[in-house]
Tab-separated table of C-alpha atoms in Angstrom:
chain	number	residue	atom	x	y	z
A	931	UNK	CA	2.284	10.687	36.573
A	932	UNK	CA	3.462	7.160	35.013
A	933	UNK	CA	3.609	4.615	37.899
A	934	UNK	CA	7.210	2.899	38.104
A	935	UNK	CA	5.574	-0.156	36.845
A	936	UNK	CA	4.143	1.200	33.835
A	937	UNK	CA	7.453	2.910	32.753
A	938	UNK	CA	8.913	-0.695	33.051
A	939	UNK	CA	6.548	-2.120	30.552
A	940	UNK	CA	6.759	0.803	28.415
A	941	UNK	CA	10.160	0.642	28.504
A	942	UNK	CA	10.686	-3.230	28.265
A	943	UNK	CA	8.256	-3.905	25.757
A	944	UNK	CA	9.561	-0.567	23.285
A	945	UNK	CA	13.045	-2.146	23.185
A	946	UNK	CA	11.619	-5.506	22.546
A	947	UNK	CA	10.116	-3.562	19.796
A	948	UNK	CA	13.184	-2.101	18.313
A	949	UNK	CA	15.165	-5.097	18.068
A	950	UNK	CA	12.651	-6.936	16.389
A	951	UNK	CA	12.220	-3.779	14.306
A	952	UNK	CA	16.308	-3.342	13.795
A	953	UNK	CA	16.519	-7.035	12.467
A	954	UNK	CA	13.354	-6.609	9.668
A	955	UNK	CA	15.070	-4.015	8.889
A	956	UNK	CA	18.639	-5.221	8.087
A	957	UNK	CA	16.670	-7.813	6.178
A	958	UNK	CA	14.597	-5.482	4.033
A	959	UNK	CA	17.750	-3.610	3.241
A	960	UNK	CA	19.852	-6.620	2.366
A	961	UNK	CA	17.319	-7.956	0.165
A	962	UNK	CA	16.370	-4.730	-1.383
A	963	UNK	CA	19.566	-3.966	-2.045
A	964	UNK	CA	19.900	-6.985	-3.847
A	965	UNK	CA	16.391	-6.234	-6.035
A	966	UNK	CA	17.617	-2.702	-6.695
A	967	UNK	CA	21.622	-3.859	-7.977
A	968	UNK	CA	19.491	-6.185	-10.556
A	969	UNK	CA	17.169	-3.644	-11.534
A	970	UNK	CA	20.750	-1.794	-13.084
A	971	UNK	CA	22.691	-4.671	-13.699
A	972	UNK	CA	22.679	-3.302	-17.790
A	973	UNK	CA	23.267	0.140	-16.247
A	974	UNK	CA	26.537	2.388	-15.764
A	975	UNK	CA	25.106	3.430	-12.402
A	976	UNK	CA	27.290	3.392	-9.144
A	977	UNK	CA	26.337	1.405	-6.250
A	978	UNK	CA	25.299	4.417	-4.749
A	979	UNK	CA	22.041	4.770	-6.473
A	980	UNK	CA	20.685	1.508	-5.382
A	981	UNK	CA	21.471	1.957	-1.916
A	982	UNK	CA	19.503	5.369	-2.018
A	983	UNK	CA	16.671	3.817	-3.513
A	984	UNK	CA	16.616	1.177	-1.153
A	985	UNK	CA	16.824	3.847	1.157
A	986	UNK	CA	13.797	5.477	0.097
A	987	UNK	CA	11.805	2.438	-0.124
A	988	UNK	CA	12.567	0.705	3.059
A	989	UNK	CA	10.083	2.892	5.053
A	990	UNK	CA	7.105	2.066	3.560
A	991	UNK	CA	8.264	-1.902	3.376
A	992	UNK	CA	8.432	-1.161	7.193
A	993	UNK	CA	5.367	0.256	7.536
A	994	UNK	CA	3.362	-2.616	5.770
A	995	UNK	CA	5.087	-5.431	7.715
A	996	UNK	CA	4.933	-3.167	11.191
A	997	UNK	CA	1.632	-5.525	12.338
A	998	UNK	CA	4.635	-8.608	12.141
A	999	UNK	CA	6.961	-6.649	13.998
A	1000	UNK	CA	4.631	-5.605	16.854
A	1001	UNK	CA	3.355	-9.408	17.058
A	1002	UNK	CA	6.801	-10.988	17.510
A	1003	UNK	CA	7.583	-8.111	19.765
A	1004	UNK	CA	4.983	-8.753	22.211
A	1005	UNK	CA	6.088	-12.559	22.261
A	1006	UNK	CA	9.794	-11.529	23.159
A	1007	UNK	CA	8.634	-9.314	25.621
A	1008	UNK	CA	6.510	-12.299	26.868
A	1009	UNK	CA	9.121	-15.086	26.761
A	1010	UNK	CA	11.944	-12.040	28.724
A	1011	UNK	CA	9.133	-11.320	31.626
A	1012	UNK	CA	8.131	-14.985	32.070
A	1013	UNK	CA	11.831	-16.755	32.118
A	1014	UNK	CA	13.434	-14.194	34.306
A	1015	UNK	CA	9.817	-14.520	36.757
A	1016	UNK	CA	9.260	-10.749	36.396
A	1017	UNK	CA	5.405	-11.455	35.440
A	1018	UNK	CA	5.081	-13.271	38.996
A	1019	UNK	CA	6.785	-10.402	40.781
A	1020	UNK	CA	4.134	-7.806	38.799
A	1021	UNK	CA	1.300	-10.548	40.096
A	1022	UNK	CA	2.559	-10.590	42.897
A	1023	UNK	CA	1.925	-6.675	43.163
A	1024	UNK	CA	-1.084	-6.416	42.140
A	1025	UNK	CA	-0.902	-6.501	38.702
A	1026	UNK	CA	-2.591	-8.745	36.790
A	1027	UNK	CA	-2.359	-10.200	33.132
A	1028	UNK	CA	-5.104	-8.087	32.286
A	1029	UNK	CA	-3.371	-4.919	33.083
A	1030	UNK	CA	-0.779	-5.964	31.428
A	1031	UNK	CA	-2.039	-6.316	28.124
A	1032	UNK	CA	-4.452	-2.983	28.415
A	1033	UNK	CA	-0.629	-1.355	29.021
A	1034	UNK	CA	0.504	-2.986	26.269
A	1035	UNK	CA	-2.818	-2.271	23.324
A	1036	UNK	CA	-2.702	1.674	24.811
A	1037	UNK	CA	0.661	1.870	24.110
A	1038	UNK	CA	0.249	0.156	20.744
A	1039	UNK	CA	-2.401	2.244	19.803
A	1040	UNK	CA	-0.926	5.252	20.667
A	1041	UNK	CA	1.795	4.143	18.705
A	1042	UNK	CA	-0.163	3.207	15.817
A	1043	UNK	CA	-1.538	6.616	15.643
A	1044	UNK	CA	1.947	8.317	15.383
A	1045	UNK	CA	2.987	5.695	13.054
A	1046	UNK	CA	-0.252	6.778	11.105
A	1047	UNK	CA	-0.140	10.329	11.376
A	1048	UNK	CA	3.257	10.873	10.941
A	1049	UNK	CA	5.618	7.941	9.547
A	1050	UNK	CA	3.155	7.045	7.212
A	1051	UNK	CA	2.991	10.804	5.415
A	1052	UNK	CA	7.003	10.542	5.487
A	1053	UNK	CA	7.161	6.785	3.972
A	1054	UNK	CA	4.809	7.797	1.406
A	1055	UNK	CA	6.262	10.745	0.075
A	1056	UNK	CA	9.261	8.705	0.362
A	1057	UNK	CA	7.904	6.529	-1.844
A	1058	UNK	CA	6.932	8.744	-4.209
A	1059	UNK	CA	10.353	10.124	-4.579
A	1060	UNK	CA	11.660	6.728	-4.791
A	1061	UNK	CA	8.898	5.790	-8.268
A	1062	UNK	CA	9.843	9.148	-9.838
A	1063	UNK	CA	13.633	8.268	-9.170
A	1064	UNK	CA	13.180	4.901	-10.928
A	1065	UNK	CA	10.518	5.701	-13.601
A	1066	UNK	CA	13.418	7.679	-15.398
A	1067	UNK	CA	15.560	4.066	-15.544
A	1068	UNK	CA	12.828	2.385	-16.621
A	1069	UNK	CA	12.676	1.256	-20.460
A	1070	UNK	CA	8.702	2.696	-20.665
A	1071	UNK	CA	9.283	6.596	-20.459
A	1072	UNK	CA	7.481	6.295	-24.421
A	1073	UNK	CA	4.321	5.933	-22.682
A	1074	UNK	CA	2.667	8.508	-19.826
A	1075	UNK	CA	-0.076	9.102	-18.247
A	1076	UNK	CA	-1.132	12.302	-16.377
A	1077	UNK	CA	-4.729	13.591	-14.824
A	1078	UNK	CA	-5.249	16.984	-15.084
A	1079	UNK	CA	-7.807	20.262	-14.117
A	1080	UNK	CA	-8.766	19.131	-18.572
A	1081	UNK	CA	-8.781	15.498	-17.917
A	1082	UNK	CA	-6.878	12.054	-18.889
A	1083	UNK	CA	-3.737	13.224	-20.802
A	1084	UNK	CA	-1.623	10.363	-22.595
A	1085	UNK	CA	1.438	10.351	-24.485
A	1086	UNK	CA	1.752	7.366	-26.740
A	1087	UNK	CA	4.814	6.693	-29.033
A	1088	UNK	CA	3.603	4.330	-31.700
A	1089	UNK	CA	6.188	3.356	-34.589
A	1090	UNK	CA	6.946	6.694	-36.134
A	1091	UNK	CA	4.459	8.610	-34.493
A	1092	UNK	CA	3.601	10.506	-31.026
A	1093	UNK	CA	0.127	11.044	-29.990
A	1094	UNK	CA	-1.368	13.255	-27.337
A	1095	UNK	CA	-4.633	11.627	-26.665
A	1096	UNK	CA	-7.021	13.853	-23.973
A	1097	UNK	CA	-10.391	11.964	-22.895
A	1098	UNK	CA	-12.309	14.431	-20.972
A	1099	UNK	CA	-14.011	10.856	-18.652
A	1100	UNK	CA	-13.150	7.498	-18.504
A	1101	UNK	CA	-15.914	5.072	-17.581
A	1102	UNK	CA	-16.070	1.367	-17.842
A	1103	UNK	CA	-14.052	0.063	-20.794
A	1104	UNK	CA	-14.873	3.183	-22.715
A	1105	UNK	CA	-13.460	7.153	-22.896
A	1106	UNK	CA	-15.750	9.989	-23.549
A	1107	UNK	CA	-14.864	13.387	-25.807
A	1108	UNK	CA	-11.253	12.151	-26.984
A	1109	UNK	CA	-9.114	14.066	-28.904
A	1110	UNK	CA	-6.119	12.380	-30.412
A	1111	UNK	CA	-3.744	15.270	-31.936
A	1112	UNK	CA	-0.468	13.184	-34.198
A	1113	UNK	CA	2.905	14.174	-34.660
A	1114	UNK	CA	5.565	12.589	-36.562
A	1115	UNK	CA	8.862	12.466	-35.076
A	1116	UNK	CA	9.929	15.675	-36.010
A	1117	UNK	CA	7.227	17.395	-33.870
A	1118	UNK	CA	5.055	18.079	-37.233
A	1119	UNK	CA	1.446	17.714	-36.857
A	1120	UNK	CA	-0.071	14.899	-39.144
A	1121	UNK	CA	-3.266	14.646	-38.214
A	1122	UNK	CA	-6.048	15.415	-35.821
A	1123	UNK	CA	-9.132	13.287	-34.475
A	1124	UNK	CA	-11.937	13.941	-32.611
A	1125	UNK	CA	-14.522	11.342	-31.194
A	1126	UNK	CA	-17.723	11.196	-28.321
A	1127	UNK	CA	-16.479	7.642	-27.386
A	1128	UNK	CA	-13.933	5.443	-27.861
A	1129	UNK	CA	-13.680	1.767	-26.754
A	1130	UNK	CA	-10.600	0.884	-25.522
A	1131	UNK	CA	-11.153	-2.862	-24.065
A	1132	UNK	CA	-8.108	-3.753	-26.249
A	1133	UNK	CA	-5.314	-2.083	-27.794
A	1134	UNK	CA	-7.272	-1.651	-30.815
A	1135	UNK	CA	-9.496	1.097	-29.933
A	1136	UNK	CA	-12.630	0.876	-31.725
A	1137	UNK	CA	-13.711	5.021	-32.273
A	1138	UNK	CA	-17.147	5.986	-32.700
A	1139	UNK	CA	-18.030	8.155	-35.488
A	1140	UNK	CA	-14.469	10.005	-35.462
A	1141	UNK	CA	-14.167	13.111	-37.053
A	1142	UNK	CA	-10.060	13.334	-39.052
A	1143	UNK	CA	-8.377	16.999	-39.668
A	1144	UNK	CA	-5.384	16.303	-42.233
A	1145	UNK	CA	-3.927	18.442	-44.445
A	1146	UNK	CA	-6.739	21.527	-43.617
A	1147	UNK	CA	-9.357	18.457	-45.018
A	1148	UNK	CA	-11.816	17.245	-43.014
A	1149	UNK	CA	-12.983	13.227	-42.900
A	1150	UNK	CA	-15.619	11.821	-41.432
A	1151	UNK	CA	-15.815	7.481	-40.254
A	1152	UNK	CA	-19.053	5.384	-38.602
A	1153	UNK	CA	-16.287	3.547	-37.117
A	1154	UNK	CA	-12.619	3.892	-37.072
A	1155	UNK	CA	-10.069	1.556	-35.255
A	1156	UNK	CA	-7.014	3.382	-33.672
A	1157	UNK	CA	-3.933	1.258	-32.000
A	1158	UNK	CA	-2.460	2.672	-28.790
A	1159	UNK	CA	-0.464	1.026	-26.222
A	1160	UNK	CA	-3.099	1.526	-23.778
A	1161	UNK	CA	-5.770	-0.359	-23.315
A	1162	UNK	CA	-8.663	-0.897	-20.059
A	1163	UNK	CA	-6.186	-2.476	-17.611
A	1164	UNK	CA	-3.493	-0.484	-18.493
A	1165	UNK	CA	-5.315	2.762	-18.038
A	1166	UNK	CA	-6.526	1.780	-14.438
A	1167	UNK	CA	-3.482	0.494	-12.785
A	1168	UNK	CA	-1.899	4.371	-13.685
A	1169	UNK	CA	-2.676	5.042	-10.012
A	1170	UNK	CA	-2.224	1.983	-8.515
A	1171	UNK	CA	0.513	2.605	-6.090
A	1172	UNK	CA	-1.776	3.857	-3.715
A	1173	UNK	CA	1.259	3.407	-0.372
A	1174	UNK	CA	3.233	6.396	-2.246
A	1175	UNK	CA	0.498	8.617	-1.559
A	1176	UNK	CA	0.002	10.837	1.556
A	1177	UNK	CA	-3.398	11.053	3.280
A	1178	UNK	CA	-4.054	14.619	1.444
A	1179	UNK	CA	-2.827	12.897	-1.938
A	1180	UNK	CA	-5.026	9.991	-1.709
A	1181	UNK	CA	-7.852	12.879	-1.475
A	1182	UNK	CA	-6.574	14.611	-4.469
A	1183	UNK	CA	-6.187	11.368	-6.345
A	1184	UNK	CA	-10.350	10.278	-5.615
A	1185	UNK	CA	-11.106	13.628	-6.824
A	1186	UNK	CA	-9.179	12.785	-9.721
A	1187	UNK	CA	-11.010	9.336	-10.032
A	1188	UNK	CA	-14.677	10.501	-9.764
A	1189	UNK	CA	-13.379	13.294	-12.421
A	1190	UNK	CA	-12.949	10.717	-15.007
A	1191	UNK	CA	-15.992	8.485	-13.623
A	1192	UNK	CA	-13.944	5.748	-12.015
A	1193	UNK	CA	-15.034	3.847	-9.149
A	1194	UNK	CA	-13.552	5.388	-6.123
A	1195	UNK	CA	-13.952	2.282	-4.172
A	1196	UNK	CA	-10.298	0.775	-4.227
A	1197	UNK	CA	-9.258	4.170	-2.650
A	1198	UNK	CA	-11.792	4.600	0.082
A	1199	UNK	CA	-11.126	1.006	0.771
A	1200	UNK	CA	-6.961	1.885	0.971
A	1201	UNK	CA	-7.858	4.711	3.558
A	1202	UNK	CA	-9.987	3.036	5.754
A	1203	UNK	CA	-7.624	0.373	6.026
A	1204	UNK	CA	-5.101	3.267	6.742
A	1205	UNK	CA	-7.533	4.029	9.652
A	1206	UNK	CA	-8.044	0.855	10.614
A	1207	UNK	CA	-4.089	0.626	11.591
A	1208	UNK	CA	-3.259	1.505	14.804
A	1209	UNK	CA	-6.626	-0.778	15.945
A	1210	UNK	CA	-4.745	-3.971	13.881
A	1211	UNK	CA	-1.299	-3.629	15.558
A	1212	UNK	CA	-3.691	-3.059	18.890
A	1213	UNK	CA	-5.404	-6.811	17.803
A	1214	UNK	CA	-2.228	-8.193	17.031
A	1215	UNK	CA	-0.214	-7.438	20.209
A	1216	UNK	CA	-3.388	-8.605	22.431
A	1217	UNK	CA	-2.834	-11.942	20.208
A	1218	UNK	CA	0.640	-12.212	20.855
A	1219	UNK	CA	-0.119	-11.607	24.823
A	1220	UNK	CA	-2.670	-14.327	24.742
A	1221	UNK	CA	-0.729	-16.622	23.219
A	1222	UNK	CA	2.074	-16.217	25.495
A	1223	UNK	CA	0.034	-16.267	28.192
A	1224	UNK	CA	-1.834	-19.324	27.590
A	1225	UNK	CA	1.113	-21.248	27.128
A	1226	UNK	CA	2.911	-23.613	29.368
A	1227	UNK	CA	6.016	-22.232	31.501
A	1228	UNK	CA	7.628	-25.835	30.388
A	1229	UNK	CA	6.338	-25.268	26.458
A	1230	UNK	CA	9.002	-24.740	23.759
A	1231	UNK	CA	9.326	-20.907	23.107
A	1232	UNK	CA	10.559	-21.977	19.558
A	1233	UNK	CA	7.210	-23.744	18.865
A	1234	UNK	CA	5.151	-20.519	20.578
A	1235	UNK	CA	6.564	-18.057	18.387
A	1236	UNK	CA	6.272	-20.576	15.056
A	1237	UNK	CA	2.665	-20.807	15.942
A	1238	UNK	CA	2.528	-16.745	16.652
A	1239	UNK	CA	3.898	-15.958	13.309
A	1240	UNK	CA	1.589	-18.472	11.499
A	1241	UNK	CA	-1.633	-16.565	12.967
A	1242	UNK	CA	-0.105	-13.840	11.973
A	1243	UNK	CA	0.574	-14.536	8.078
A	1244	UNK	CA	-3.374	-16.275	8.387
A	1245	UNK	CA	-4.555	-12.711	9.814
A	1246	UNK	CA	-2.479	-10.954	7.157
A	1247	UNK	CA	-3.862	-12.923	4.361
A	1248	UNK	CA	-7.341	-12.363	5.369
A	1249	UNK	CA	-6.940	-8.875	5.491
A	1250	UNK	CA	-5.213	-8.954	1.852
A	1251	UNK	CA	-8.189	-10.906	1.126
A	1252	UNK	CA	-11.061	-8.567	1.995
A	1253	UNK	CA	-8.554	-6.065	0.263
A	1254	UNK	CA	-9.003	-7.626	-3.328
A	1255	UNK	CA	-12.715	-8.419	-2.922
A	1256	UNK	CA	-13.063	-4.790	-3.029
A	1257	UNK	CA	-12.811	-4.462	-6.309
A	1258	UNK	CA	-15.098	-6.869	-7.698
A	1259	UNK	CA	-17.822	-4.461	-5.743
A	1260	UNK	CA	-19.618	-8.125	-4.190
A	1261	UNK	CA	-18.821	-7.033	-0.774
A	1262	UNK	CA	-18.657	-2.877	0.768
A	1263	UNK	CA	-15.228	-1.288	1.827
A	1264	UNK	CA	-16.376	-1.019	5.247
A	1265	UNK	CA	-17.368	-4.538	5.464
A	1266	UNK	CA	-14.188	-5.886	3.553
A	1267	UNK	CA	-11.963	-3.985	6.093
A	1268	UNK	CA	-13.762	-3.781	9.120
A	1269	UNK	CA	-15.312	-6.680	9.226
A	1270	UNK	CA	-12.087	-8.655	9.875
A	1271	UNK	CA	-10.911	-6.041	12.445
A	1272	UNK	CA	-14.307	-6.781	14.258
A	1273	UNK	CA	-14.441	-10.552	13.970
A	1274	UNK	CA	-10.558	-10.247	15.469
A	1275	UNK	CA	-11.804	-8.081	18.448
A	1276	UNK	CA	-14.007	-10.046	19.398
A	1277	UNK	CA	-12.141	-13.434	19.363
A	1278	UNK	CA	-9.526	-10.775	21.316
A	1279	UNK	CA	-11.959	-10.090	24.228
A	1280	UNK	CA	-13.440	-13.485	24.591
A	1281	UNK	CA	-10.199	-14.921	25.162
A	1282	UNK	CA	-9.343	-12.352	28.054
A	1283	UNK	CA	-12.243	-12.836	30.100
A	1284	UNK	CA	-10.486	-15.694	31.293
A	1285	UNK	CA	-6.837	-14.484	31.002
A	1286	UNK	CA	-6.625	-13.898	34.645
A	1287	UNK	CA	-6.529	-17.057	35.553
A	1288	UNK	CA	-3.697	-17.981	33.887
């Protein structure tokens, strides 16, 4: 059974919660709204649309920011219990600050791992709706890019022509076994061409001894440049929106990555910060607790939760931080996102040894 006690906490610090979490988001909506009304400014689409995208997207925005929400939670909850002198009657009771804030990080992570398990499946397929929605606004549709059971599949619609273009592994700056098949705009086939390697740094790709079907003749080139508007970068940011992918999608997707012989590392990095997540809102309410518990009864709430929300862009910028470094393969996923959360944990738990006193 809960004691009365904890159900108070619980209770106190989960509507502390919501109405931090109820004001984000009227704020994300607002200014989504406004983002998604520009996006079809030139369009004859009704209001409606925009407010269902924003709709869509707003979970996921939630989810990303939920580490600022839990943080200025757990100072409201902090600056209620300490002006109305409910933390003296606990103390008085036997409960001390301690307790308090192990209630508070079990509840946390508990909540973290619903969050995780649950809201962040639902935000992500969300999102996912929500880029397929808009991808069929956007003024790109000429140019797709699909990985299949056969490999990297392209469309590319270059002045009068369409090609198909199927590399069976991309690796580096360079795609291995391409065929590129050319139609003209009335779906006719023009030509067909069929290379081991094909550098594709620039939009210029530079093909290695390509082989040309035309016309039933057969050509043969050393070297043979080919324009396409894909190029390196362009190729590897196809799967970049990692957030509107589901645990078992971000599986399927690394599968798809070590199919084509890209580094997998930007996607084992993305799910062990997923795992990582109810642990950070855990570090981040313990923060908020300390700091509202090392603070003077007489200090400026104002200035408390100023300070509060400063660590907590610093902490969030760190993390973003050891997020990027990831991909310039200096430093190990598990360093680059646990590291931080370990560094955290213990600045966490050498400020409560004394917390008691306070």
């Amino acid at each position: 059974m809960i004691s009365n006690y904890k159900k108070y906490i619980f209770k106190k610090f989960l509507f502390s919660l919501a109405k931090v979490t109820l004001v984000f988001s009227s704020v994300i909506l607002i200014m989504n709204l406004f983002e998604e009304i520009s996006f079809f400014k030139d369009s004859e689409e009704y209001i409606l649309l925009p407010v269902y995208l924003t709709l869509l997207n707003m979970p996921s925005i939630l989810f990303e920011i939920f580490p600022f929400i839990f943080l200025i939670g757990t100072l409201f909850f902090f600056i209620e219990v300490i002006d109305k002198e409910e933390i003296n009657i606990l103390k008085l009771n036997g409960i001390t600050n301690l307790k308090i804030i192990q209630i508070l990080t079990l509840l946390t992570f508990s909540l973290g791992l619903f969050i995780l398990i649950f809201f962040y499946n639902i935000s992500s397929n969300l999102k996912f709706f929500y880029f397929d929605l808009k991808n069929q606004y956007t003024k790109d549709d000429k140019y797709l890019a699909v990985v299949t059971g056969n490999g990297l599949w392209i469309r590319d619609e270059v002045n009068d022509y369409i090609n198909y273009i199927n590399a069976e592994k991309l690796e580096n700056d360079k795609l291995y076994n391409v065929t590129i098949s050319q139609f003209n705009k009335n779906f006719q086939i023009e030509k067909v061409i069929i290379s081991s390697e094909a550098d594709i740094k620039t939009n210029k790709w530079l093909l290695k001894k390509p082989i040309v079907n035309s016309d039933n003749n057969s050509t043969s080139y050393n070297q043979l440049e080919f324009f396409s508007n894909f190029n390196e970068e362009r190729m590897l940011s196809i799967f970049d929106n990692l957030s509107s992918l589901d645990l078992f999608k971000l599986e399927d997707l690394k599968k798809d990555y070590q199919m084509l012989g890209y580094n997998t590392e930007l996607i084992n990095g993305y799910k062990h910060r997923l795992y990582s997540y109810p642990l950070y809102l855990a570090i981040m309410v313990c923060i908020g607790s300390i700091l509202m518990l090392n603070i003077k009864h007489n200090k400026s709430k104002v200035v408390s939760i100023t300070f509060g929300i400063t660590i907590s862009v610093i902490i969030y910028y760190i993390n973003y931080f050891f997020n990027v470094i990831i991909e310039t393969k200096d430093v190990p996923y598990l360093t680059s996102i646990w590291g931080p959360q370990i560094i955290l944990s213990l600045i966490v738990i050498t400020n409560l040894i004394r917390i008691n006193e306070k």
